[in-house]
Coordinates of N, CA and C in Angstrom, one line a residue:
M192 N 77.7 105.8 121.2 CA 77.3 106.6 120.3 C 75.6 106.9 120.5
V193 N 75.1 105.8 121.0 CA 73.7 106.1 121.1 C 73.6 107.5 122.3
I194 N 74.4 107.5 123.0 CA 74.2 109.0 123.8 C 74.8 109.8 123.4
F195 N 75.4 109.8 122.6 CA 76.1 111.1 121.6 C 74.7 111.7 120.9
T196 N 74.0 110.8 120.3 CA 72.8 111.0 119.2 C 71.7 111.1 120.0
Q197 N 71.6 110.9 121.0 CA 70.5 111.6 121.9 C 70.5 112.7 122.6
I198 N 72.0 113.0 123.0 CA 72.1 114.5 123.3 C 71.7 115.3 121.9
I199 N 72.4 115.1 121.0 CA 72.2 116.2 119.7 C 70.4 116.5 119.9
S200 N 69.9 115.0 119.6 CA 68.5 115.1 119.4 C 67.7 116.3 120.5
V201 N 68.4 115.6 121.5 CA 67.6 116.5 122.6 C 67.8 117.9 122.8
L202 N 69.2 118.2 122.3 CA 69.4 119.6 122.6 C 68.8 120.5 121.2
F203 N 68.5 119.7 120.1 CA 67.8 120.8 119.2 C 66.4 120.5 119.3
L204 N 66.0 119.7 119.9 CA 64.7 119.5 120.4 C 64.2 120.8 120.9
I205 N 64.9 121.1 122.2 CA 64.7 121.8 123.2 C 64.7 123.3 122.9
L206 N 66.1 123.3 121.5 CA 66.0 124.7 120.9 C 64.7 124.7 120.4
S207 N 64.1 123.7 119.5 CA 62.9 124.2 119.0 C 61.9 124.7 119.7
R208 N 61.6 124.2 121.0 CA 60.6 124.5 121.8 C 60.9 126.2 122.2
L209 N 61.9 126.8 122.2 CA 62.4 128.3 122.5 C 62.2 129.5 121.0
Q210 N 62.1 128.9 120.2 CA 62.0 129.7 118.7 C 60.7 130.4 119.1
K211 N 60.6 131.7 118.3 CA 59.9 132.6 118.2 C 58.7 132.2 117.2
T212 N 59.7 132.1 115.8 CA 58.8 131.7 114.4 C 58.9 130.3 114.4
K213 N 57.8 130.0 113.2 CA 57.9 128.6 112.9 C 58.8 128.1 112.1
P214 N 59.5 129.0 111.1 CA 60.7 128.3 110.1 C 61.9 128.0 111.2
K215 N 62.1 128.9 112.1 CA 63.0 128.5 112.9 C 62.9 127.3 113.6
S216 N 61.5 127.2 114.3 CA 61.6 126.0 115.0 C 61.1 124.5 114.4
L217 N 60.9 124.8 112.5 CA 61.2 123.9 112.0 C 62.4 123.0 111.8
I218 N 63.3 124.5 111.4 CA 64.5 123.5 111.2 C 65.4 122.9 112.5
M219 N 65.0 123.2 113.7 CA 65.5 122.9 114.8 C 64.9 121.3 114.9
L220 N 63.7 121.0 114.7 CA 62.9 120.0 114.6 C 63.6 118.7 114.1
L221 N 64.0 119.6 112.4 CA 64.5 118.9 111.2 C 65.8 118.3 112.0
T222 N 67.0 119.1 112.4 CA 68.0 118.5 112.7 C 67.9 117.3 114.0
S223 N 66.7 117.4 115.2 CA 66.9 116.6 115.6 C 66.1 115.3 115.3
S224 N 65.6 115.4 114.1 CA 65.1 114.1 114.0 C 66.0 113.5 113.0
V225 N 66.8 114.0 112.7 CA 68.2 113.5 111.8 C 68.9 112.8 112.9
A226 N 69.2 113.2 114.0 CA 70.1 112.8 115.3 C 69.0 111.4 115.6
N227 N 67.8 111.5 115.7 CA 66.9 110.6 116.3 C 66.5 109.4 115.6
V228 N 66.8 109.6 114.3 CA 66.7 108.6 113.4 C 67.8 107.6 113.9
A229 N 69.1 108.4 114.2 CA 70.5 107.6 114.0 C 70.3 106.7 115.6
S230 N 69.3 107.8 116.4 CA 69.6 107.3 117.9 C 68.4 106.0 117.9
L231 N 67.4 105.8 117.2 CA 66.7 104.8 117.3 C 67.4 103.5 117.0
M232 N 67.6 103.7 115.4 CA 68.3 102.6 114.7 C 69.3 102.3 116.0
L233 N 70.1 102.8 116.6 CA 70.9 102.1 117.4 C 70.4 101.4 118.6
L234 N 69.0 101.7 118.6 CA 67.9 101.0 119.8 C 67.4 99.7 119.4
N235 N 67.4 100.0 118.3 CA 66.9 98.5 117.6 C 65.4 98.9 117.2
Q236 N 65.0 100.3 117.2 CA 63.6 100.6 116.9 C 63.3 100.9 115.7
A237 N 62.9 99.7 115.0 CA 62.8 100.3 113.6 C 61.5 100.9 113.4
A238 N 60.4 100.8 113.8 CA 59.4 101.6 113.6 C 59.5 103.0 113.9
G239 N 60.3 103.3 115.2 CA 60.5 104.8 115.6 C 61.5 105.8 114.3
A240 N 62.3 104.6 114.1 CA 63.4 105.1 112.9 C 62.8 105.9 111.6
F241 N 61.6 104.6 110.9 CA 61.4 105.2 109.9 C 60.0 106.2 109.8
L242 N 59.8 106.2 110.8 CA 58.7 107.4 111.5 C 59.4 108.6 111.5
S243 N 60.9 108.6 112.0 CA 61.7 110.2 112.3 C 61.9 109.8 111.0
I244 N 62.2 109.2 110.0 CA 62.7 109.6 108.6 C 61.2 110.2 107.8
A245 N 60.1 109.8 108.1 CA 59.0 110.4 107.6 C 58.8 111.4 108.0
T246 N 59.0 111.9 109.5 CA 59.1 113.4 109.8 C 60.2 114.5 109.3
I247 N 60.9 113.7 108.9 CA 61.9 114.7 107.7 C 61.5 115.1 106.9
I248 N 60.9 114.3 106.2 CA 60.1 114.4 105.1 C 59.3 115.5 105.0
R249 N 58.2 115.1 106.6 CA 57.0 115.9 106.5 C 57.9 117.5 107.1
T250 N 58.9 117.6 107.7 CA 59.2 118.5 108.7 C 59.9 120.1 107.2
I251 N 60.4 119.3 106.2 CA 61.1 119.5 104.8 C 59.7 120.3 104.2
I252 N 58.9 119.7 104.0 CA 57.7 120.1 103.1 C 57.1 121.1 103.9
F253 N 56.4 121.0 105.2 CA 56.1 122.1 105.8 C 56.9 123.4 106.1
F254 N 58.0 122.9 105.8 CA 59.0 124.2 105.9 C 59.0 125.2 104.4
L255 N 58.8 124.1 103.4 CA 59.3 125.4 102.2 C 57.3 126.0 101.8
Y256 N 56.5 125.3 102.5 CA 55.3 125.9 102.4 C 55.5 127.0 103.1
N257 N 55.9 127.0 104.5 CA 55.8 128.4 105.3 C 56.7 129.3 104.4
K258 N 58.1 128.8 103.8 CA 58.7 130.0 103.2 C 58.4 130.2 102.1
F259 N 57.4 129.7 101.5 CA 56.7 130.3 100.1 C 55.1 130.9 100.7
N260 N 55.0 130.8 102.0 CA 53.5 131.8 102.4 C 52.6 130.6 101.7
L261 N 52.4 129.6 101.5 CA 51.1 128.7 101.5 C 50.8 128.0 102.7
K262 N 49.6 127.6 102.3 CA 49.0 126.8 103.4 C 48.9 125.4 102.9
P263 N 49.6 124.4 103.8 CA 49.4 123.0 103.1 C 47.9 122.9 103.0
S264 N 47.5 122.0 102.1 CA 46.2 121.5 102.2 C 46.0 120.4 103.1
I265 N 44.6 119.7 103.2 CA 44.2 118.6 104.1 C 44.5 117.5 103.5
A266 N 44.8 117.5 102.2 CA 45.4 116.4 101.2 C 46.9 115.9 102.0
T267 N 47.4 117.2 102.0 CA 48.8 116.9 102.0 C 49.0 116.9 103.7
F268 N 48.0 117.3 104.5 CA 47.9 116.5 105.9 C 47.6 115.5 106.2
A269 N 46.5 114.8 105.3 CA 46.1 113.4 105.5 C 47.0 112.2 104.9
T270 N 47.9 112.9 103.8 CA 48.7 112.0 103.4 C 49.8 111.3 104.2
F271 N 50.2 112.5 104.8 CA 51.1 112.3 106.2 C 50.4 111.3 107.1
E272 N 49.4 111.5 107.6 CA 48.7 110.9 109.0 C 48.8 109.3 108.1
I273 N 48.4 109.6 107.0 CA 47.8 108.0 106.4 C 49.1 107.1 106.2
G274 N 50.3 108.2 105.9 CA 51.7 107.4 105.5 C 52.5 107.0 106.9
F275 N 52.1 107.8 108.4 CA 52.8 107.4 109.6 C 52.0 106.2 110.1
I276 N 50.9 106.1 109.6 CA 50.1 104.8 109.9 C 50.9 103.5 109.1
I277 N 50.4 103.8 107.9 CA 51.1 102.9 107.4 C 52.6 102.3 107.8
I278 N 53.5 103.3 107.8 CA 55.0 103.1 108.2 C 54.5 102.1 109.3
A279 N 54.2 102.8 110.5 CA 53.8 101.9 111.9 C 53.5 100.7 111.6
G280 N 52.5 100.4 110.8 CA 51.8 99.3 110.9 C 52.9 98.2 110.2
I281 N 53.2 98.4 108.8 CA 54.7 97.6 108.2 C 56.3 97.4 109.0
T282 N 56.3 98.4 109.8 CA 57.7 98.3 111.1 C 57.1 97.8 112.5
W283 N 55.6 97.4 112.7 CA 55.4 97.5 113.8 C 56.4 96.1 114.6
N284 N 56.6 96.5 115.9 CA 57.4 96.0 116.9 C 56.4 95.3 118.2
S285 N 56.5 96.6 118.9 CA 55.9 96.5 120.0 C 54.8 97.4 120.3
Y286 N 53.8 97.2 121.2 CA 52.9 98.2 121.5 C 53.7 99.8 122.1
Y287 N 54.9 99.6 122.1 CA 54.9 101.2 122.2 C 55.1 102.0 121.2
D288 N 55.3 101.2 119.8 CA 55.1 102.2 118.6 C 54.0 102.7 118.2
I289 N 52.8 102.8 119.1 CA 51.6 103.2 119.4 C 51.9 104.8 119.6
L290 N 52.5 104.7 120.8 CA 52.9 105.9 121.4 C 53.8 107.1 120.7
F291 N 55.0 106.1 119.7 CA 55.7 107.0 118.9 C 54.8 107.7 117.7
L292 N 54.2 107.0 117.2 CA 52.7 107.1 116.0 C 52.2 108.1 116.9
F293 N 51.7 108.1 117.9 CA 50.5 109.1 118.6 C 51.1 110.5 118.3
A294 N 52.6 110.5 119.3 CA 53.4 111.8 119.4 C 53.8 112.4 118.2
V295 N 54.2 111.6 117.0 CA 54.3 111.7 116.0 C 53.3 112.8 115.3
S296 N 51.8 112.0 115.3 CA 50.4 112.5 114.9 C 50.1 113.9 115.2
I297 N 50.4 114.0 116.7 CA 50.5 115.3 117.5 C 51.0 116.3 116.7
L298 N 52.4 116.1 116.5 CA 53.5 117.0 115.8 C 52.9 117.3 114.5
T299 N 52.3 116.5 113.7 CA 52.0 116.8 112.3 C 50.8 117.6 112.1
I300 N 50.0 117.3 113.4 CA 48.8 118.3 113.7 C 49.2 120.1 114.2
V301 N 50.2 120.2 114.7 CA 50.6 121.5 115.0 C 51.3 122.0 114.0
T302 N 52.2 121.0 113.5 CA 53.2 121.8 112.5 C 52.4 122.0 111.3
W303 N 51.0 121.5 110.9 CA 50.6 121.9 109.7 C 49.9 123.0 109.5
Q304 N 49.6 123.7 111.0 CA 48.8 125.2 111.0 C 49.8 126.2 111.3
D305 N 49.4 127.8 111.3 CA 50.5 128.4 111.4 C 50.4 128.8 113.2
N306 N 49.9 128.3 113.9 CA 49.0 129.3 114.8 C 50.6 129.0 116.4
M307 N 51.2 129.5 116.3 CA 52.4 129.4 117.2 C 52.1 128.8 118.7
F308 N 51.0 129.2 119.4 CA 50.7 129.0 120.5 C 50.1 127.4 120.6
V309 N 49.4 127.4 119.5 CA 49.2 125.8 119.2 C 50.3 124.9 119.0
L310 N 51.0 125.2 118.3 CA 52.3 124.4 117.9 C 53.1 124.2 119.1
R311 N 53.3 125.8 120.0 CA 53.5 125.2 121.8 C 53.0 124.0 122.2
V312 N 51.4 124.3 122.4 CA 50.9 123.4 123.2 C 50.9 122.1 122.6
G313 N 51.0 121.8 121.5 CA 51.1 120.6 120.7 C 52.8 120.2 120.9
M314 N 53.5 120.7 121.1 CA 55.0 120.2 121.8 C 55.0 119.7 123.2
I315 N 54.2 120.6 123.7 CA 53.9 119.9 125.4 C 53.6 118.8 125.1
L316 N 52.0 118.3 124.6 CA 51.7 117.2 124.4 C 52.3 116.3 123.9
N317 N 53.2 116.3 122.7 CA 54.4 115.7 122.2 C 55.4 115.1 123.3
S318 N 56.0 116.2 123.8 CA 56.9 115.6 125.0 C 56.5 114.6 125.9
A319 N 55.0 115.0 126.5 CA 54.7 114.3 127.8 C 54.6 112.8 126.8
V320 N 54.0 112.7 125.8 CA 53.7 111.0 125.2 C 55.3 110.7 125.3
L321 N 56.3 111.3 124.5 CA 57.5 111.0 124.5 C 58.4 110.5 125.3
I322 N 58.0 111.1 126.7 CA 58.9 111.0 128.0 C 58.3 109.5 128.1
V323 N 57.1 109.0 128.0 CA 56.5 107.6 128.8 C 57.2 106.5 127.0
Y324 N 57.4 107.0 126.4 CA 57.9 105.9 125.1 C 59.5 106.1 125.6
D325 N 60.3 106.9 125.5 CA 61.6 106.5 125.7 C 62.0 106.2 127.3
I326 N 60.9 106.1 128.2 CA 61.3 105.5 129.5 C 60.9 103.9 129.1
L327 N 59.6 103.3 128.6 CA 59.6 102.2 127.9 C 60.5 101.6 127.0
I328 N 61.2 102.3 126.0 CA 62.2 101.4 125.3 C 63.5 101.8 125.6
G329 N 63.9 102.6 127.0 CA 64.9 102.4 127.7 C 66.0 103.5 127.3
A330 N 65.7 104.6 126.4 CA 66.5 105.6 125.8 C 66.2 106.9 127.2
Y331 N 66.9 106.7 128.2 CA 67.1 107.6 129.0 C 67.4 108.4 129.1
I332 N 68.3 109.1 128.3 CA 68.8 110.3 128.0 C 67.7 111.2 127.8
N333 N 67.1 110.3 126.4 CA 66.2 111.5 125.6 C 64.8 111.4 126.6
T334 N 64.6 110.7 127.8 CA 63.6 111.1 128.7 C 64.0 111.9 129.2
I335 N 65.3 112.3 130.0 CA 65.9 113.7 130.7 C 65.6 114.7 129.9
G336 N 65.8 114.5 128.9 CA 65.9 115.5 127.9 C 64.5 116.0 127.2
K337 N 63.2 115.4 127.3 CA 62.3 115.4 126.7 C 61.6 116.3 128.1
V338 N 62.0 116.0 129.3 CA 61.0 116.8 130.4 C 61.9 118.0 130.2
F339 N 63.1 118.4 130.2 CA 63.1 119.7 129.4 C 63.3 120.6 128.2
C340 N 62.3 119.6 127.3 CA 61.7 120.1 126.3 C 60.3 120.2 126.7
L341 N 59.8 119.7 127.5 CA 58.2 119.9 128.0 C 58.3 121.4 129.1
V342 N 59.5 121.3 129.7 CA 60.0 122.8 130.5 C 59.7 123.8 129.6
A343 N 60.9 123.9 128.8 CA 61.1 124.8 127.3 C 59.8 125.2 126.7
A344 N 59.0 124.3 126.5 CA 57.6 124.5 125.7 C 57.0 125.4 126.6
V345 N 56.7 125.0 127.9 CA 55.9 125.8 128.9 C 56.6 127.3 129.4
I346 N 57.7 127.1 129.3 CA 58.5 128.9 129.4 C 58.2 129.5 127.8
A347 N 58.2 128.9 126.7 CA 58.0 129.5 125.8 C 56.5 130.0 125.7
I348 N 55.6 129.2 126.3 CA 54.4 129.5 126.2 C 54.0 131.0 127.1
I349 N 54.6 130.9 128.5 CA 54.4 131.9 129.0 C 55.7 133.4 128.8
Y350 N 56.1 133.1 127.9 CA 57.3 134.0 127.3 C 56.5 135.0 126.6
Y351 N 56.4 133.9 125.5 CA 55.6 134.8 124.3 C 54.2 135.0 124.0
D352 N 53.1 133.9 124.5 CA 52.0 134.0 124.9 C 51.4 134.6 125.9
V353 N 51.5 134.6 126.9 CA 51.1 135.3 128.2 C 51.5 136.3 128.6
Y354 N 52.9 136.9 128.6 CA 53.3 138.2 128.6 C 53.6 138.6 127.2
K355 N 53.8 138.1 126.3 CA 53.5 138.6 125.3 C 55.1 139.4 124.6
R356 N 55.9 139.1 124.8 CA 57.2 139.2 124.9 C 57.6 139.0 123.1
T357 N 58.1 140.0 122.5 CA 58.6 139.9 121.4 C 60.0 139.7 121.1
T358 N 61.0 139.9 121.9 CA 62.1 139.7 121.8 C 62.4 138.3 121.9
P359 N 63.2 137.7 121.0 CA 63.2 135.9 120.9 C 64.3 135.5 122.2
I360 N 63.7 134.8 122.9 CA 64.0 134.0 123.8 C 65.6 133.9 123.7
M361 N 66.2 133.3 122.6 CA 67.3 132.7 122.4 C 68.5 134.1 122.5
K362 N 68.1 135.2 122.1 CA 68.8 136.7 122.7 C 69.5 136.6 123.7
F363 N 68.9 136.0 124.8 CA 69.7 135.8 125.9 C 70.6 135.4 126.2
F364 N 70.9 134.3 125.7 CA 71.8 133.5 125.6 C 73.3 134.2 124.7
Y365 N 73.3 134.9 123.8 CA 74.3 135.9 123.2 C 74.5 137.5 123.8
G366 N 73.9 137.5 125.0 CA 74.1 138.6 125.6 C 73.6 139.9 125.3
G367 N 72.4 140.1 124.9 CA 71.8 141.1 124.2 C 71.9 141.3 122.5
K368 N 72.0 142.8 122.3 CA 72.1 143.2 121.0 C 73.7 142.6 120.0
P369 N 73.5 142.1 118.8 CA 74.5 141.8 118.5 C 75.2 143.2 117.8
K370 N 76.8 143.1 117.6 CA 77.6 144.2 117.4 C 77.0 145.2 116.2
L371 N 76.6 144.3 115.2 CA 76.1 145.0 114.3 C 74.8 146.4 114.4
K372 N 73.7 146.0 115.6 CA 72.7 146.5 115.9 C 73.3 147.5 116.6
R373 N 74.5 147.2 117.8 CA 74.8 148.4 118.6 C 75.2 149.2 117.6
R374 N 76.2 149.1 116.3 CA 76.9 150.3 115.5 C 75.9 151.2 115.0
R375 N 74.7 150.4 114.5 CA 73.7 151.2 113.8 C 72.9 151.9 114.7
L376 N 73.2 151.6 115.8 CA 72.0 152.6 116.9 C 73.0 153.6 117.1
W377 N 74.1 153.7 117.5 CA 75.6 154.9 117.5 C 75.6 155.4 116.3
A378 N 75.0 154.6 115.2 CA 75.4 155.8 114.2 C 74.0 156.9 114.0
R379 N 73.0 156.0 114.5 CA 71.8 157.1 114.2 C 71.8 158.0 115.3
L380 N 72.2 157.6 116.6 CA 72.5 158.7 118.0 C 73.6 159.8 117.3
K381 N 74.4 159.6 116.6 CA 75.4 160.7 116.3 C 74.7 161.3 115.3
K382 N 73.8 160.9 114.4 CA 73.1 161.6 113.2 C 72.4 162.5 114.2
N383 N 71.3 162.4 115.1 CA 70.4 163.0 115.5 C 71.5 164.2 116.6
R384 N 72.3 163.7 116.4 CA 73.0 165.2 117.6 C 73.3 166.2 116.9
V385 N 74.0 165.8 115.5 CA 74.3 166.2 114.6 C 73.0 167.2 114.1
R386 N 72.2 166.8 113.9 CA 70.9 167.3 113.6 C 70.6 168.5 114.5
G387 N 70.6 168.2 115.6 CA 70.0 168.8 116.9 C 69.2 168.3 117.5
F388 N 68.5 167.2 117.3 CA 67.6 166.7 118.4 C 67.8 166.2 119.3

C-alpha cells in the first residue's frame, strides 16, 4: 500500500511540474498531497502527514484565489507559514522534519504569487529538498519520483520559459489536436473554399 500511494503521489507531482497554467498545476499538487498524506501516515511520519494535510488546505485556498482572479494577501501567506511552523513543532519527530517544513515553505512562497517561472524554479528547489528527506525516511519510491519531478520542472522551464512555447507539453501525450478541434478546422477550411478564398 505504501508503494501504491507513493507512486500516485509522484505521478501527480510530475504532472504538476509539466502544466502550463497555475490552476492545473495546483489541481495536480492537490491530488499528489492527498496521496502523500496516506504514504506518510503508513511510514509513521506524523509531522510530514499533518504538514501535507495543511498543504491540501493551502492549495485549495490558493486555487480559489486564482479562480476568482484575486491575489492572496500577505496575511494569508503569513498565516500558512506560521501554521506550518506550529504543526511541525507540535508533531516534531526528528530533525528530518525540518527538511519537510522547508520544502513546504518553498512551495507556499511560489504558489502564493502568479509568476509561473518562479513557480517552476520553486518546484525544482522543493524537489531537491524532498529528495534528501525521502532518502532519510526510507521512502525510496518517492526519492526516485522526486528525481523525475526535478527533471520535469527543468524541462518545463526550458520549454515554456526559454523557448517560449505556448502549446502545453501535455498535448504531446495524447497525439496532437483533439478530434473536436480537427472537425472545427475542417469546417472552417470548407467554408473558406466555398467563399473562394
